[in-house]
Short mmCIF file of C-alpha atoms and ligand atoms in Angstrom, two decimals:
data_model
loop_
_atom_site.label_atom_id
_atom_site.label_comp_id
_atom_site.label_asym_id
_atom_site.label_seq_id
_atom_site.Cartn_x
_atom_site.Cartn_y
_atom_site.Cartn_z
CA UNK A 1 0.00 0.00 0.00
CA UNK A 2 2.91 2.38 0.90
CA UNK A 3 4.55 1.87 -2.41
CA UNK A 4 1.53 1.91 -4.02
CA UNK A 5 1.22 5.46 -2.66
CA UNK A 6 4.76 6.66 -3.24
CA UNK A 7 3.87 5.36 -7.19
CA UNK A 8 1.02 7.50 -7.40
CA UNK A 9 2.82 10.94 -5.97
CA UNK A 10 5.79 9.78 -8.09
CA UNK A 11 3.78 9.34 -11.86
CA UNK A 12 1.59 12.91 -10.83
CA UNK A 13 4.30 14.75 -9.58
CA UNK A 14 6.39 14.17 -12.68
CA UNK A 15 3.19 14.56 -14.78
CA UNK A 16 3.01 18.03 -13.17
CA UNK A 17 6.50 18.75 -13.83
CA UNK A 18 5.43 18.14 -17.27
CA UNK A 19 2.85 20.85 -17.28
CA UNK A 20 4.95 23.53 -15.82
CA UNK A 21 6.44 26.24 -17.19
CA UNK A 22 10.37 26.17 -17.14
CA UNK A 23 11.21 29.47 -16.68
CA UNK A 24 14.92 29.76 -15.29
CA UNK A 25 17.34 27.47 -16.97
CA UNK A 26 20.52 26.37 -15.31
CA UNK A 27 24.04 28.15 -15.06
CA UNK A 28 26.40 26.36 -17.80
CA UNK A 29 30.00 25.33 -16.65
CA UNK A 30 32.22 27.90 -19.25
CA UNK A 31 35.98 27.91 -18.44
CA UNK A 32 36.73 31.02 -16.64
CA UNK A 33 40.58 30.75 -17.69
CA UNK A 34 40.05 34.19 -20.41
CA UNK A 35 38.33 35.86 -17.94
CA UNK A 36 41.57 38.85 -17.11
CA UNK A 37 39.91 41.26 -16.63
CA UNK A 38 40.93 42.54 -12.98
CA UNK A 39 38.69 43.97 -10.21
CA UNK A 40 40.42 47.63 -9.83
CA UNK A 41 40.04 48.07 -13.98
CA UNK A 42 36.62 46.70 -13.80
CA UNK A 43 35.28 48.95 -10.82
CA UNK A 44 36.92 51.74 -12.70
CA UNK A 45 35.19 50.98 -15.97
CA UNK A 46 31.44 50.74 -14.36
CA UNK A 47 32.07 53.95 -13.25
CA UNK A 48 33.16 55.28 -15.94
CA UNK A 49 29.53 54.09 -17.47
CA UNK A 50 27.90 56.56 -14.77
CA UNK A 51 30.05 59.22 -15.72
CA UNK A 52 29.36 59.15 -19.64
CA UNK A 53 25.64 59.00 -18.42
CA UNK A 54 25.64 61.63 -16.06
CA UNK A 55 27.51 63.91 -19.29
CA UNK A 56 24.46 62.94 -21.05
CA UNK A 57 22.13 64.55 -18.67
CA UNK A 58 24.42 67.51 -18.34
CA UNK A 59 23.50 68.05 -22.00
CA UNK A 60 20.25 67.41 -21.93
CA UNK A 61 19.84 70.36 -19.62
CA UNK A 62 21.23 72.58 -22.00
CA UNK A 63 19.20 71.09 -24.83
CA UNK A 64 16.26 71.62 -22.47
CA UNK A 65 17.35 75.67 -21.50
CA UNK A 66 17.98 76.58 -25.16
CA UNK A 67 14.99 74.90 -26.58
CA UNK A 68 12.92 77.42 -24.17
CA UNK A 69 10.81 80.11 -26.22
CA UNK A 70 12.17 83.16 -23.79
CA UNK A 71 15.80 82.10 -25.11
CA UNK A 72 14.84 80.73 -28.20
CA UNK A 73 18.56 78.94 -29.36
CA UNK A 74 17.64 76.30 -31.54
CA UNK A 75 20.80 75.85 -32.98
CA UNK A 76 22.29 75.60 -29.72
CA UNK A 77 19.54 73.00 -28.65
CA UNK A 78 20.27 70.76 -31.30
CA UNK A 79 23.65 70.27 -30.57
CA UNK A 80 23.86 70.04 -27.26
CA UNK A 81 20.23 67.05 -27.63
CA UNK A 82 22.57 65.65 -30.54
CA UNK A 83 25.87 65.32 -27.70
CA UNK A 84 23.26 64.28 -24.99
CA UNK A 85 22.17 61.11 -27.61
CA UNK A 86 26.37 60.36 -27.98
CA UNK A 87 27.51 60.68 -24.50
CA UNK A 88 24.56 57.52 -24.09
CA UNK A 89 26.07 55.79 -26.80
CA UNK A 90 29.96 56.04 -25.16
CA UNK A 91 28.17 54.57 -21.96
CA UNK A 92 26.50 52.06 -24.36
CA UNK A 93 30.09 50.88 -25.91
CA UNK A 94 31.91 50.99 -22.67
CA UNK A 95 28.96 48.78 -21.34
CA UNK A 96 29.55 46.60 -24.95
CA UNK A 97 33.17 46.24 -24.48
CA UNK A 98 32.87 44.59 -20.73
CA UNK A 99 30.18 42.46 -22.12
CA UNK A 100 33.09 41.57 -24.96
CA UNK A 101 35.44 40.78 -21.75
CA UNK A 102 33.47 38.35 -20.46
CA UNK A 103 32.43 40.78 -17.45
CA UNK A 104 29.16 42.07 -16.08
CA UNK A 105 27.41 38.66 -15.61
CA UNK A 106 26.62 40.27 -12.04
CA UNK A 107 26.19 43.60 -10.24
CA UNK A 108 24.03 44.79 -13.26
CA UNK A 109 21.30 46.42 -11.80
CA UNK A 110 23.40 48.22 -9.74
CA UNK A 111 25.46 49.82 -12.70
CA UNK A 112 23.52 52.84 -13.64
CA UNK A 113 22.13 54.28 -9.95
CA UNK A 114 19.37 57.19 -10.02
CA UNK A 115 22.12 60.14 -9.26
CA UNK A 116 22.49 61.36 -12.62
CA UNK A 117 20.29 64.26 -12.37
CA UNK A 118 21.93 67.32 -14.28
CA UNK A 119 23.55 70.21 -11.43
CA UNK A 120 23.45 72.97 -14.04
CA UNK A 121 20.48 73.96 -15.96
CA UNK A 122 20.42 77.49 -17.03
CA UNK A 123 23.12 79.75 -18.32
CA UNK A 124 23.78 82.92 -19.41
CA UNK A 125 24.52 83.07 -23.08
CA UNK A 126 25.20 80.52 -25.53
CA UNK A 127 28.95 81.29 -25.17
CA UNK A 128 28.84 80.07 -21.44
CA UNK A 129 27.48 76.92 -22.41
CA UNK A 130 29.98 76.07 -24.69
CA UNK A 131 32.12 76.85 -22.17
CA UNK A 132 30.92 74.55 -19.55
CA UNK A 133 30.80 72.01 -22.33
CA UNK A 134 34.61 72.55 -22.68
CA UNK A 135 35.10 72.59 -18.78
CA UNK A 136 32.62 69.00 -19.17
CA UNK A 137 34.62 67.56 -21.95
CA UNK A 138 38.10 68.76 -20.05
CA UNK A 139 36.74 66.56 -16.95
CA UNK A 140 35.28 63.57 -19.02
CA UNK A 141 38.72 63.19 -20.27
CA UNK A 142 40.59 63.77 -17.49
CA UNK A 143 38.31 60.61 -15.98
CA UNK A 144 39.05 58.45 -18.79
CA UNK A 145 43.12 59.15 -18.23
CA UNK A 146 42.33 57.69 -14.90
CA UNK A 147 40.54 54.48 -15.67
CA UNK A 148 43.51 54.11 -18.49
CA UNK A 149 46.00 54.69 -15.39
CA UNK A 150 44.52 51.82 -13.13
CA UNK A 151 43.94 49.62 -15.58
CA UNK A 152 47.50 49.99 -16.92
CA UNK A 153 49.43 49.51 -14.05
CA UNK A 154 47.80 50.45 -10.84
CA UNK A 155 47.37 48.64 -8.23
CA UNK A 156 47.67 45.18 -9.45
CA UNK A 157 50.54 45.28 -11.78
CA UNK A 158 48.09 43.86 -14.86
CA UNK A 159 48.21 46.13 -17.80
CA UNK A 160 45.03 45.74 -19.45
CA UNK A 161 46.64 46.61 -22.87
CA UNK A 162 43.62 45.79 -24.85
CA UNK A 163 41.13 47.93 -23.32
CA UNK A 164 44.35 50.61 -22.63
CA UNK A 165 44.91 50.90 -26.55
CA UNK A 166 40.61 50.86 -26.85
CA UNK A 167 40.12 53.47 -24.67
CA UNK A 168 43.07 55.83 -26.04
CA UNK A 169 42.98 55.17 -29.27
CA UNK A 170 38.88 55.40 -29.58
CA UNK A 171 37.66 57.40 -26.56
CA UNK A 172 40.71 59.58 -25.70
CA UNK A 173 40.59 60.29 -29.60
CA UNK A 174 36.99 61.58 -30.08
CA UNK A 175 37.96 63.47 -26.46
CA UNK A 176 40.61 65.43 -28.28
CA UNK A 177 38.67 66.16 -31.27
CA UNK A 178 35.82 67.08 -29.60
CA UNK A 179 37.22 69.42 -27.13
CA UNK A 180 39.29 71.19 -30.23
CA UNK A 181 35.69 71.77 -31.52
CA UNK A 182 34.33 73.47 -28.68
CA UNK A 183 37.37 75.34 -28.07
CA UNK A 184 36.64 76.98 -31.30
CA UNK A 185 32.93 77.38 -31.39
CA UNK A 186 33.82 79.32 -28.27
CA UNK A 187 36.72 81.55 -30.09
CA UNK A 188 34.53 82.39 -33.00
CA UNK A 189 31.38 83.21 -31.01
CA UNK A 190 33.18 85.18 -28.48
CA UNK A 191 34.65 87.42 -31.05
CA UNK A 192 31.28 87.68 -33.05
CA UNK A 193 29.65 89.07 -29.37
CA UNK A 194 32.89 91.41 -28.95
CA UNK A 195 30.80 94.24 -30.95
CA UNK A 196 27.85 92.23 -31.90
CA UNK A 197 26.35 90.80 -28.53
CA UNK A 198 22.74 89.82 -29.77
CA UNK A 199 23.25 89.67 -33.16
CA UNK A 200 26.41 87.66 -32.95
CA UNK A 201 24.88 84.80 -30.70
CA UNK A 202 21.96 85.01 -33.08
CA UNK A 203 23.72 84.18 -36.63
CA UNK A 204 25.75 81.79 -34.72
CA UNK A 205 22.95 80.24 -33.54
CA UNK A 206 21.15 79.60 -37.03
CA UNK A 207 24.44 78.36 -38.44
CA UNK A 208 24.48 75.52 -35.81
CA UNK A 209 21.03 74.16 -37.19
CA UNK A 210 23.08 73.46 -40.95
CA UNK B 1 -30.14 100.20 -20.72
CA UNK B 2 -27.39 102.84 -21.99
CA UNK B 3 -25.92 102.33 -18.62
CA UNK B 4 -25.22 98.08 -19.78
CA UNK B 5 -23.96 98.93 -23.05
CA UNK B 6 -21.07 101.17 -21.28
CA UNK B 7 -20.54 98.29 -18.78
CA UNK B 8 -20.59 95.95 -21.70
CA UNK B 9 -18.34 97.87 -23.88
CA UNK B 10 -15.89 98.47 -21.46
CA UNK B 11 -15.80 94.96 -20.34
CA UNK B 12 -14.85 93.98 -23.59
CA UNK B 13 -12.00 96.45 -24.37
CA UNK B 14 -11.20 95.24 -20.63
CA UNK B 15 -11.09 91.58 -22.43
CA UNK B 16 -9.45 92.62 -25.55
CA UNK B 17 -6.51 94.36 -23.68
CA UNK B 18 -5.91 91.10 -21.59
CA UNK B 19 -5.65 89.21 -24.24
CA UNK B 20 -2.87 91.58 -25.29
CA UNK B 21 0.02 91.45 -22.93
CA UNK B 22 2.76 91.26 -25.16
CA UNK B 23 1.26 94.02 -27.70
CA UNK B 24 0.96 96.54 -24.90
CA UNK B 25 4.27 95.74 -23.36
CA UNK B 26 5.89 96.14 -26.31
CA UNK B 27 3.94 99.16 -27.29
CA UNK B 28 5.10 100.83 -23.69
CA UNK B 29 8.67 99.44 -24.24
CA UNK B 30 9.04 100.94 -27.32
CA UNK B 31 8.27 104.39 -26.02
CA UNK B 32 10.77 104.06 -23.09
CA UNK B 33 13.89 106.06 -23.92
CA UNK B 34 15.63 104.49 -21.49
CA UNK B 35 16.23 100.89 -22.50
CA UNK B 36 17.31 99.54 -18.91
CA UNK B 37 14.27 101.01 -17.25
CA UNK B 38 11.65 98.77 -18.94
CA UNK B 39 10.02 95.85 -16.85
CA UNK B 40 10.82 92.40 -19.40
CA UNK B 41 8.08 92.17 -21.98
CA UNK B 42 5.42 89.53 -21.41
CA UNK B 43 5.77 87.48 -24.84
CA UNK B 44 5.63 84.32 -24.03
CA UNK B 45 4.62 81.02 -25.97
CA UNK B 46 2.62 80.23 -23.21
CA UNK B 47 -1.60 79.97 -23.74
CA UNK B 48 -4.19 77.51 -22.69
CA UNK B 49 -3.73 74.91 -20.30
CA UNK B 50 0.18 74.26 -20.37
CA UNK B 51 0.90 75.56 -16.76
CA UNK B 52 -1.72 73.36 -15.23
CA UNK B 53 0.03 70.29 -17.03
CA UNK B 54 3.63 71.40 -17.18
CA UNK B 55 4.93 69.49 -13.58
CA UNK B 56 2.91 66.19 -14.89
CA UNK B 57 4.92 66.45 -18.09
CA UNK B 58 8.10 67.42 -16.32
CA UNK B 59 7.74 64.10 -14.11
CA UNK B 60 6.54 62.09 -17.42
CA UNK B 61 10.08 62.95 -19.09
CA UNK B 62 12.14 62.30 -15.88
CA UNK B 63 9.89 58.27 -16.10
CA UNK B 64 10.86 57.74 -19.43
CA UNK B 65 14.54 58.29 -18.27
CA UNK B 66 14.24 56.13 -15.56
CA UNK B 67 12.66 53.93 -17.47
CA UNK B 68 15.34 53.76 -20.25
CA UNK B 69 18.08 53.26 -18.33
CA UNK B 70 16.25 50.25 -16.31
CA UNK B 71 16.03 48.92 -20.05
CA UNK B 72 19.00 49.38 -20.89
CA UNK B 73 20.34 47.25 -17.72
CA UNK B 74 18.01 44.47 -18.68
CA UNK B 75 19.10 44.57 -22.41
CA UNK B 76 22.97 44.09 -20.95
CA UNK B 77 21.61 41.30 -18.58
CA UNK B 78 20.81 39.41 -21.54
CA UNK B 79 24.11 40.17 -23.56
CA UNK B 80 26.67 37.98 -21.40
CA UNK B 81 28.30 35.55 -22.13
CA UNK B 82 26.66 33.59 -20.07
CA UNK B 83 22.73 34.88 -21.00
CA UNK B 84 24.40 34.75 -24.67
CA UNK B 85 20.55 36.39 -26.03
CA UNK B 86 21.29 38.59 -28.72
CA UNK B 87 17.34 38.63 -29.58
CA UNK B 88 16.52 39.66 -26.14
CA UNK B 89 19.46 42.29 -25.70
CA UNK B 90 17.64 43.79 -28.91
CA UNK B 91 13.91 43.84 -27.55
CA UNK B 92 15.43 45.50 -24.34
CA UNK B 93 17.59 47.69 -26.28
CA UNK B 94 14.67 48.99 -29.03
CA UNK B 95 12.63 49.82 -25.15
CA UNK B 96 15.66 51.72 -24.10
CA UNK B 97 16.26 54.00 -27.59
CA UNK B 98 12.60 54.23 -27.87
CA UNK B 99 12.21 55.69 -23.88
CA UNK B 100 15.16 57.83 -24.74
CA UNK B 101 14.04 59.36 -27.32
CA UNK B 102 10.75 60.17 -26.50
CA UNK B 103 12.02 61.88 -23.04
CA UNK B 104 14.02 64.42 -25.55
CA UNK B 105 10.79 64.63 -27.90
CA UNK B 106 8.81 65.54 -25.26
CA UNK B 107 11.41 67.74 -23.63
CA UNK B 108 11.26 69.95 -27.13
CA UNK B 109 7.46 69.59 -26.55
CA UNK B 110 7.20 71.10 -22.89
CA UNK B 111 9.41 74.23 -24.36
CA UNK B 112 7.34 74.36 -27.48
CA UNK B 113 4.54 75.24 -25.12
CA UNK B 114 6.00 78.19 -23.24
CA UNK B 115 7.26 75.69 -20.67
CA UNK B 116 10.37 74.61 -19.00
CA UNK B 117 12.63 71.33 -18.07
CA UNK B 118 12.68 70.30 -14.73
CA UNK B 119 14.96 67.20 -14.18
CA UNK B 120 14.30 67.05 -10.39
CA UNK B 121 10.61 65.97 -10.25
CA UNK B 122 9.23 62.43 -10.35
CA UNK B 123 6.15 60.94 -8.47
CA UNK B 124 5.65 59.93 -5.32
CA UNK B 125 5.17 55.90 -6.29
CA UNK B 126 8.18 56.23 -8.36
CA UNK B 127 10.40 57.53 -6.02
CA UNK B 128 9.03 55.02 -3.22
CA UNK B 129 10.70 52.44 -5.80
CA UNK B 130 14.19 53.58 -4.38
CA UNK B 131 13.94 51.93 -0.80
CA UNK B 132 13.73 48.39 -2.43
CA UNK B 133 16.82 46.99 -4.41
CA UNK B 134 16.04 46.76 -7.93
CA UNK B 135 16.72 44.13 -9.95
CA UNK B 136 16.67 43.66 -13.77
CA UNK B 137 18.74 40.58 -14.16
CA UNK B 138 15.84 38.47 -14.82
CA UNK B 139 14.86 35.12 -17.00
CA UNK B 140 13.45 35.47 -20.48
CA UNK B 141 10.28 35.74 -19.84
CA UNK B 142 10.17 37.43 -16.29
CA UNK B 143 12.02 40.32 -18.13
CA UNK B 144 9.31 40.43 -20.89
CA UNK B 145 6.75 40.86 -17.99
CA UNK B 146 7.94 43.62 -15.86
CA UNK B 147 8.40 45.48 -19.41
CA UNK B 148 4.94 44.86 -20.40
CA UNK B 149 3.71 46.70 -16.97
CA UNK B 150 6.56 48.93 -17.04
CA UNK B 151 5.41 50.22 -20.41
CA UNK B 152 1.63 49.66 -19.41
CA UNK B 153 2.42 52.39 -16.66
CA UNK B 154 3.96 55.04 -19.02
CA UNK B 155 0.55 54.43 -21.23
CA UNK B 156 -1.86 55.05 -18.27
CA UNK B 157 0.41 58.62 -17.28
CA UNK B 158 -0.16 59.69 -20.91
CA UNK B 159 -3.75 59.09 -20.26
CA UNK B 160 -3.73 60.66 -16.64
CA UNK B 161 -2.04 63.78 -18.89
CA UNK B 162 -4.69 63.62 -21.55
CA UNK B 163 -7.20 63.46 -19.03
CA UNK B 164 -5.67 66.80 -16.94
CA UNK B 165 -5.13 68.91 -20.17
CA UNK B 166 -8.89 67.83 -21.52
CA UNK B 167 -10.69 69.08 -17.75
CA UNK B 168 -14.01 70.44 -19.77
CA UNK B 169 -13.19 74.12 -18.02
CA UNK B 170 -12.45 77.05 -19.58
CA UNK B 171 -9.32 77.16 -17.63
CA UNK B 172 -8.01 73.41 -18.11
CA UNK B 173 -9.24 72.44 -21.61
CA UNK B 174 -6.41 72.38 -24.02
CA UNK B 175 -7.03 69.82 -27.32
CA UNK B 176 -3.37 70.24 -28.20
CA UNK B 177 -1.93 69.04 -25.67
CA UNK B 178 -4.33 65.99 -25.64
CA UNK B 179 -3.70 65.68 -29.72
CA UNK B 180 -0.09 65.69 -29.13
CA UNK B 181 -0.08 62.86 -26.61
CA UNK B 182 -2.07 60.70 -28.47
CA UNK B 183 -0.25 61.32 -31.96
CA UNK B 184 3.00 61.04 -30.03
CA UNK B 185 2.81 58.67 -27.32
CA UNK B 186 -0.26 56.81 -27.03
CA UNK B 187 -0.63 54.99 -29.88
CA UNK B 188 2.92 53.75 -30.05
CA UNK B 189 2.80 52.31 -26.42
CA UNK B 190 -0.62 50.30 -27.87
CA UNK B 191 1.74 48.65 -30.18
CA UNK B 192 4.57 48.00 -27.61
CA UNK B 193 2.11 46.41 -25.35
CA UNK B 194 0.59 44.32 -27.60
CA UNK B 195 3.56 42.97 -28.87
CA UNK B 196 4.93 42.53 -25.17
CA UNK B 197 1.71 40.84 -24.35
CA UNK B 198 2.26 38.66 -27.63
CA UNK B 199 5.48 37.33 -26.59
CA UNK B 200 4.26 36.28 -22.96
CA UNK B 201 1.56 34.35 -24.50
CA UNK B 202 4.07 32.72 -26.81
CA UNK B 203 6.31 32.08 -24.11
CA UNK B 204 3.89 30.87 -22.08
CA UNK B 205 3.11 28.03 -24.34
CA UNK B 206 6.77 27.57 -25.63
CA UNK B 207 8.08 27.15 -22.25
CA UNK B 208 6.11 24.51 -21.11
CA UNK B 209 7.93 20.69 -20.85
CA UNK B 210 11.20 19.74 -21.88
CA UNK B 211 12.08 21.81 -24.80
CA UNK B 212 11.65 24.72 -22.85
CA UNK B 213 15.48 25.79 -23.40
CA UNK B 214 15.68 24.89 -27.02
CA UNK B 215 12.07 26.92 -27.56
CA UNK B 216 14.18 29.69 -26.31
CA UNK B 217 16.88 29.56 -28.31
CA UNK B 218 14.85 29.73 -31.25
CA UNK B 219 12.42 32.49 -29.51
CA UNK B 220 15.31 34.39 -29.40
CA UNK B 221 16.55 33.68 -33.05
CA UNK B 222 13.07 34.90 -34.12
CA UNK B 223 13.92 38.63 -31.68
CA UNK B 224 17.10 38.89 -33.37
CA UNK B 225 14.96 39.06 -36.80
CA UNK B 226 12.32 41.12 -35.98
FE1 LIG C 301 31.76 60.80 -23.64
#
């Protein structure tokens, strides 16, 4: 009679197993021998995420100011919504590259944290803007120098030289050209306000929506 | 009798002037001598019922943020190694781009309006979400749910909006407003949900018994194609 029993949970239970929905499927046994990535490079890398994001939301800010009627800088608003959309992307390849490294199977929802809220969010004149873009830029860089720094050498004596040469030959170089561009939209703007405040920002303005 | 048509008259060139704020500024600005001494003009884009509206607009932006970002997290869950879903780090990653976006487009909407950005505001049951730990590393179809009510949510606060700017007062009624959220927003989130929806009930059957991991593998084949 026992057995009997025992056959009777056995053939439902299995015929319920049958029946349910198999949701989570196990974890597979990969070798973790190319995993070298190390901890310092990584911790400096998924912060480096936060920082291209919170750059985003810097410039969405000044999208958001200049795309205000009592300002009225469309020009202005483009680019700065355009460089919002690409510091997202450089948060979106960092994010790719790790993923190429074999990292960020854990700690994921804890990447991108809800901190990212823009400080500034009026200004001035157009000039200032593209000046605290510069000063933004300047800092973004300056960042990236230091995630190149630990990852090279510091403090485990592991240079990373893949994601060194990534990060200096892709990010570092859009950095550079970037920050040459602002540096000059800033020279030619200031010296079109020198005698032609209004007017000067204005053309300037409808030249940045070509 | 004569005694009404005065009142009457004069209410309306009462009425007429207020509707004429930035004519009259302008008109007494322009015969200031002194430049610095006038008060600013009062020109703005501003009309109808944009002011009432503006903070529930403000907060909708600041959701779809939130919201992108979450989506973006879930589309990386699903892109290691170990997840290996290509099809599913797309789905996640179309939710993200598409969230994104629509936070700038209605960011250029608020301002088109008269109205400003305000990136600190989001709702009360929103921010109550930060005393529990998130997570978005989730299974296959888990993930699919909590998008389907996450994006069910950002329809019924485009309806809540719709509902606000269409308030059958004089003061609240503003059709453009409405128009522009449905154009923009509402029926675009039909079509995410459905689809969402569609996949669950797919799942739902595909997941069932023992070829519940190779039904997944060729789900997500099928994600990476649509
Ligand atoms: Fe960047």
């Amino acid at each position: 009679m026992k057995s009997f029993v025992f056959v009777v949970f056995f053939v439902c239970a299995t015929a319920f197993a049958a029946e349910q929905l198999q949701c989570e499927h196990k974890k597979v046994d990969v070798p973790k021998d190319w995993l070298d990535m190390v901890d310092p490079c990584v911790e400096k890398m998924r912060g480096q995420i936060q920082e291209e994001l919170k750059a985003a939301m810097q410039y969405m800010a000044m999208g958001a100011h200049f795309s205000r009627d009592t300002i009225n800088r469309p020009g202005f608003a483009k680019l700065f919504f355009e460089a919002a959309s690409e510091e997202r992307q450089h948060a979106i390849k960092l994010i790719s590259y790790l993923l190429m490294r074999g990292e960020l199977t854990s700690r994921v929802s804890q990447l991108i944290r809800r901190n990212l809220v823009p400080k500034l969010t009026s200004w001035p004149s157009g000039v200032a803007a593209l000046k605290d873009a510069l000063r933004l830029e300047a800092s973004v860089t300056k960042k990236i120098r230091d995630v190149i720094i630990v990852c090279e050498s510091n403090p485990t004596q592991y240079n990373d030289y893949h994601l060194v040469d990534y990060l200096t030959g892709d990010f570092l170089d859009e950095q550079y050209h970037g920050q040459r561009d602002l540096a000059g939209k800033v020279s030619t703007l200031e010296k079109m306000m020198e005698k032609h405040g209004a007017l000067g920002e204005f053309l300037f303005d409808k030249k940045l929506l070509d | 009798m004569k005694a009404f048509i005065v009142f009457v008259t004069l209410c309306s060139i009462a009425f007429a002037i207020e509707g004429e704020y930035c004519y009259t500024d302008v008109v007494r600005a322009c015969q200031t001598t002194n430049k610095l001494s006038t008060s600013p003009i009062n020109c703005t884009a501003k009309y109808g019922a944009i002011d009432a509206v503006e903070e529930g607009l403000q907060k909708y932006v600041n959701h779809h943020f939130l919201r992108s970002f979450e989506y973006l997290l879930m589309s990386t869950h699903f892109a290691n190694y170990e997840k290996n879903r290509p099809g599913f780090e797309k789905l996640f990653r179309g939710l993200s781009d598409g969230t994104w976006h629509d936070a700038i487009e209605l960011i250029q909407y608020i301002t088109k309006r008269g109205g400003k950005m305000n990136f600190d505001l989001v709702s009360k049951e929103v921010k109550e979400e930060e005393v529990s730990e998130p997570n978005f590393e989730l299974y296959e179809l888990s993930a699919i749910a909590k998008a389907l009510d996450t994006h069910k949510r950002l329809a019924l606060e485009a309806h809540m909006l719709h509902s606000e700017a269409a308030r059958k007062t004089s003061k609240y009624h503003d059709p453009e407003i409405s128009s522009h959220l449905e154009r923009e927003f509402m029926h675009k989130h039909r079509d995410i949900i459905r689809k969402l929806a569609g996949y669950t009930t797919d799942l739902n059957s595909l997941l069932v018994g023992p070829d519940s991991s190779l039904s997944l593998y060729l789900f997500d084949e099928y994600l990476q194609k649509e």
